[in-house]
Amino acid sequence: MLLWMWSNMWAKVPFVGVPVHVLKNIEEALELQDGSTVYDLGCGDGRVLFYLAKNNPKLKYVGIENSPFPFVIAKFLSWWHKRVNNIDVKIIKEDFFKINIGDATHIFTYLYPNIMDDLLPKFDRELKKGTRLVSASFHFTSNRAIGEIDLKRGKYQLAKKLYIYQF
Ligand SMILES: C[S@@+](CC[C@H](N)C(=O)[O-])C[C@H]1O[C@@H](n2cnc3c(N)ncnc32)[C@H](O)[C@@H]1O
């Protein structure tokens, strides 16, 4: 708990995992295919990637996380899932602004509105044509989503919508 609080104190975007009830919706919105490479930018404890990898074990998964507490959890879970479920999820401790994500075919984000806007030039610069982005809760100010999914969550619940973008 103390580690979680300390870790979040320095973060512009704190670690709050996406609710597990919406993982299936995220998978459907991503529309993964054979050969997909999926990034979770700010992967937290890696729950989204582990869920996807269990259902689609042949694809490539990369989680980037710069906050020590969630990173350690995600790294441990990646080792554990490899041993128990034989699935590969690469977890990298880094600032996602500093990593080239040009090999992504699919990206998931659950961040914050200003960070989404800050990421847009990077996406426009690095992403291949056709890369699909699914963002929980937050959209670009210049919203150009190709789809929105209402997750039918309660008034006080997090992650009410998924925004879908195609680059
Ligand atoms: C709201 S949490 C979402 C975690 C995970 N994607 C999920 O949906 O369960 C956002 C995560 O992004 C991480 N984060 C924020 N800015 C980052 C950056 N510049 N580079 C890497 N990770 C970052 C935070 O540390 C936090 O764990």
GROMACS .gro file of C-alpha atoms and ligand atoms in nm:
model
  194
    1MET     CA    1   0.000   0.000   0.000
    2LEU     CA    2   0.279   0.241   0.098
    3LEU     CA    3   0.471   0.151  -0.216
    4TRP     CA    4   0.157   0.212  -0.427
    5MET     CA    5   0.107   0.555  -0.263
    6TRP     CA    6   0.473   0.649  -0.301
    7SER     CA    7   0.474   0.535  -0.662
    8ASN     CA    8   0.159   0.733  -0.747
    9MET     CA    9   0.286   1.051  -0.577
   10TRP     CA   10   0.531   1.115  -0.863
   11ALA     CA   11   0.314   1.000  -1.148
   12LYS     CA   12   0.128   1.240  -1.378
   13VAL     CA   13  -0.104   0.948  -1.442
   14PRO     CA   14  -0.151   0.726  -1.135
   15PHE     CA   15  -0.179   0.349  -1.156
   16VAL     CA   16  -0.544   0.253  -1.156
   17GLY     CA   17  -0.605  -0.074  -1.338
   18VAL     CA   18  -0.886  -0.088  -1.589
   19PRO     CA   19  -1.183  -0.277  -1.436
   20VAL     CA   20  -1.162  -0.648  -1.515
   21HIS     CA   21  -1.527  -0.648  -1.626
   22VAL     CA   22  -1.436  -0.451  -1.938
   23LEU     CA   23  -1.140  -0.664  -2.054
   24LYS     CA   24  -1.364  -0.860  -2.291
   25ASN     CA   25  -1.494  -0.535  -2.443
   26ILE     CA   26  -1.136  -0.416  -2.491
   27GLU     CA   27  -1.045  -0.739  -2.670
   28GLU     CA   28  -1.346  -0.707  -2.899
   29ALA     CA   29  -1.271  -0.340  -2.975
   30LEU     CA   30  -0.908  -0.415  -3.062
   31GLU     CA   31  -1.003  -0.671  -3.332
   32LEU     CA   32  -0.674  -0.861  -3.308
   33GLN     CA   33  -0.557  -1.070  -3.602
   34ASP     CA   34  -0.285  -1.323  -3.683
   35GLY     CA   35   0.049  -1.144  -3.662
   36SER     CA   36  -0.074  -0.855  -3.444
   37THR     CA   37   0.169  -0.671  -3.217
   38VAL     CA   38  -0.010  -0.516  -2.922
   39TYR     CA   39   0.123  -0.239  -2.697
   40ASP     CA   40  -0.025  -0.119  -2.370
   41LEU     CA   41   0.124   0.227  -2.308
   42GLY     CA   42   0.135   0.260  -1.931
   43CYS     CA   43   0.054  -0.107  -1.878
   44GLY     CA   44   0.019  -0.089  -1.498
   45ASP     CA   45   0.014  -0.445  -1.363
   46GLY     CA   46  -0.024  -0.575  -1.720
   47ARG     CA   47  -0.377  -0.709  -1.675
   48VAL     CA   48  -0.493  -0.611  -2.024
   49LEU     CA   49  -0.201  -0.780  -2.199
   50PHE     CA   50  -0.216  -1.095  -1.984
   51TYR     CA   51  -0.588  -1.128  -2.059
   52LEU     CA   52  -0.533  -1.082  -2.433
   53ALA     CA   53  -0.232  -1.315  -2.437
   54LYS     CA   54  -0.425  -1.593  -2.264
   55ASN     CA   55  -0.693  -1.575  -2.534
   56ASN     CA   56  -0.454  -1.513  -2.826
   57PRO     CA   57  -0.122  -1.669  -2.724
   58LYS     CA   58   0.048  -1.651  -3.064
   59LEU     CA   59   0.052  -1.269  -3.090
   60LYS     CA   60   0.323  -1.028  -2.971
   61TYR     CA   61   0.263  -0.820  -2.656
   62VAL     CA   62   0.461  -0.528  -2.517
   63GLY     CA   63   0.378  -0.338  -2.199
   64ILE     CA   64   0.558  -0.014  -2.116
   65GLU     CA   65   0.544   0.115  -1.760
   66ASN     CA   66   0.764   0.375  -1.590
   67SER     CA   67   0.631   0.362  -1.237
   68PRO     CA   68   0.824   0.120  -1.010
   69PHE     CA   69   0.535  -0.039  -0.818
   70PRO     CA   70   0.314  -0.149  -1.109
   71PHE     CA   71   0.625  -0.234  -1.313
   72VAL     CA   72   0.749  -0.484  -1.052
   73ILE     CA   73   0.405  -0.645  -1.034
   74ALA     CA   74   0.376  -0.668  -1.413
   75LYS     CA   75   0.728  -0.808  -1.444
   76PHE     CA   76   0.657  -1.074  -1.182
   77LEU     CA   77   0.324  -1.165  -1.347
   78SER     CA   78   0.494  -1.192  -1.685
   79TRP     CA   79   0.739  -1.445  -1.538
   80TRP     CA   80   0.453  -1.631  -1.366
   81HIS     CA   81   0.231  -1.643  -1.678
   82LYS     CA   82   0.524  -1.769  -1.883
   83ARG     CA   83   0.577  -2.056  -1.637
   84VAL     CA   84   0.213  -2.142  -1.574
   85ASN     CA   85   0.035  -2.053  -1.900
   86ASN     CA   86   0.329  -2.047  -2.143
   87ILE     CA   87   0.240  -1.700  -2.269
   88ASP     CA   88   0.490  -1.427  -2.357
   89VAL     CA   89   0.431  -1.066  -2.255
   90LYS     CA   90   0.730  -0.833  -2.265
   91ILE     CA   91   0.729  -0.571  -1.991
   92ILE     CA   92   0.962  -0.272  -2.031
   93LYS     CA   93   1.038  -0.013  -1.764
   94GLU     CA   94   1.053   0.310  -1.958
   95ASP     CA   95   0.877   0.633  -2.040
   96PHE     CA   96   0.658   0.551  -2.338
   97PHE     CA   97   0.748   0.885  -2.500
   98LYS     CA   98   1.104   0.753  -2.533
   99ILE     CA   99   1.029   0.420  -2.701
  100ASN     CA  100   0.962   0.380  -3.070
  101ILE     CA  101   0.630   0.199  -3.116
  102GLY     CA  102   0.641   0.180  -3.495
  103ASP     CA  103   0.599  -0.200  -3.499
  104ALA     CA  104   0.259  -0.182  -3.320
  105THR     CA  105  -0.050  -0.296  -3.505
  106HIS     CA  106  -0.272  -0.240  -3.199
  107ILE     CA  107  -0.239  -0.007  -2.901
  108PHE     CA  108  -0.433   0.013  -2.579
  109THR     CA  109  -0.428   0.316  -2.348
  110TYR     CA  110  -0.597   0.407  -2.022
  111LEU     CA  111  -0.428   0.735  -1.935
  112TYR     CA  112  -0.547   1.093  -1.904
  113PRO     CA  113  -0.680   1.353  -2.154
  114ASN     CA  114  -0.372   1.579  -2.166
  115ILE     CA  115  -0.141   1.280  -2.208
  116MET     CA  116  -0.351   1.158  -2.500
  117ASP     CA  117  -0.305   1.494  -2.672
  118ASP     CA  118   0.068   1.491  -2.594
  119LEU     CA  119   0.096   1.145  -2.750
  120LEU     CA  120  -0.083   1.237  -3.073
  121PRO     CA  121   0.224   1.379  -3.259
  122LYS     CA  122   0.418   1.064  -3.164
  123PHE     CA  123   0.138   0.843  -3.294
  124ASP     CA  124   0.115   1.042  -3.618
  125ARG     CA  125   0.494   1.021  -3.660
  126GLU     CA  126   0.558   0.657  -3.570
  127LEU     CA  127   0.250   0.446  -3.633
  128LYS     CA  128   0.198   0.246  -3.948
  129LYS     CA  129  -0.110   0.315  -4.153
  130GLY     CA  130  -0.394   0.106  -4.017
  131THR     CA  131  -0.270   0.078  -3.657
  132ARG     CA  132  -0.570   0.054  -3.429
  133LEU     CA  133  -0.581   0.237  -3.097
  134VAL     CA  134  -0.836   0.166  -2.825
  135SER     CA  135  -0.842   0.417  -2.541
  136ALA     CA  136  -1.044   0.361  -2.225
  137SER     CA  137  -1.217   0.675  -2.096
  138PHE     CA  138  -1.001   0.938  -2.266
  139HIS     CA  139  -1.004   1.076  -2.618
  140PHE     CA  140  -0.799   1.332  -2.807
  141THR     CA  141  -0.930   1.688  -2.783
  142SER     CA  142  -0.944   1.689  -3.161
  143ASN     CA  143  -1.159   1.381  -3.142
  144ARG     CA  144  -1.140   1.178  -3.457
  145ALA     CA  145  -1.252   0.844  -3.320
  146ILE     CA  146  -1.390   0.596  -3.573
  147GLY     CA  147  -1.600   0.439  -3.300
  148GLU     CA  148  -1.714   0.471  -2.940
  149ILE     CA  149  -1.834   0.189  -2.720
  150ASP     CA  150  -2.051   0.263  -2.421
  151LEU     CA  151  -1.947   0.014  -2.153
  152LYS     CA  152  -2.274   0.063  -1.965
  153ARG     CA  153  -2.100   0.135  -1.637
  154GLY     CA  154  -2.266   0.297  -1.338
  155LYS     CA  155  -2.250   0.670  -1.266
  156TYR     CA  156  -1.965   0.635  -1.015
  157GLN     CA  157  -1.773   0.361  -1.193
  158LEU     CA  158  -1.453   0.412  -1.391
  159ALA     CA  159  -1.396   0.340  -1.759
  160LYS     CA  160  -1.735   0.421  -1.906
  161LYS     CA  161  -1.634   0.430  -2.272
  162LEU     CA  162  -1.385   0.295  -2.521
  163TYR     CA  163  -1.269   0.525  -2.803
  164ILE     CA  164  -1.142   0.357  -3.119
  165TYR     CA  165  -0.895   0.521  -3.360
  166GLN     CA  166  -0.738   0.403  -3.683
  167PHE     CA  167  -0.412   0.570  -3.789
  168LIG     C1  168  -0.452   0.441  -1.533
  168LIG     S1  169  -0.311   0.332  -1.528
  168LIG     C2  170  -0.361   0.208  -1.646
  168LIG     C3  171  -0.289   0.076  -1.631
  168LIG     C4  172  -0.324  -0.031  -1.737
  168LIG     N1  173  -0.306   0.019  -1.872
  168LIG     C5  174  -0.464  -0.079  -1.719
  168LIG     O1  175  -0.551  -0.037  -1.799
  168LIG     O2  176  -0.492  -0.157  -1.626
  168LIG     C6  177  -0.193   0.430  -1.621
  168LIG     C7  178  -0.050   0.380  -1.611
  168LIG     O3  179   0.032   0.455  -1.700
  168LIG     C8  180   0.160   0.470  -1.642
  168LIG     N2  181   0.227   0.582  -1.709
  168LIG     C9  182   0.189   0.714  -1.708
  168LIG     N3  183   0.273   0.789  -1.781
  168LIG    C10  184   0.368   0.702  -1.830
  168LIG    C11  185   0.481   0.719  -1.915
  168LIG     N4  186   0.515   0.840  -1.963
  168LIG     N5  187   0.554   0.611  -1.948
  168LIG    C12  188   0.521   0.487  -1.899
  168LIG     N6  189   0.414   0.464  -1.817
  168LIG    C13  190   0.338   0.570  -1.784
  168LIG    C14  191   0.128   0.496  -1.494
  168LIG     O4  192   0.239   0.469  -1.412
  168LIG    C15  193   0.011   0.400  -1.472
  168LIG     O5  194   0.054   0.275  -1.423
   0.00000   0.00000   0.00000
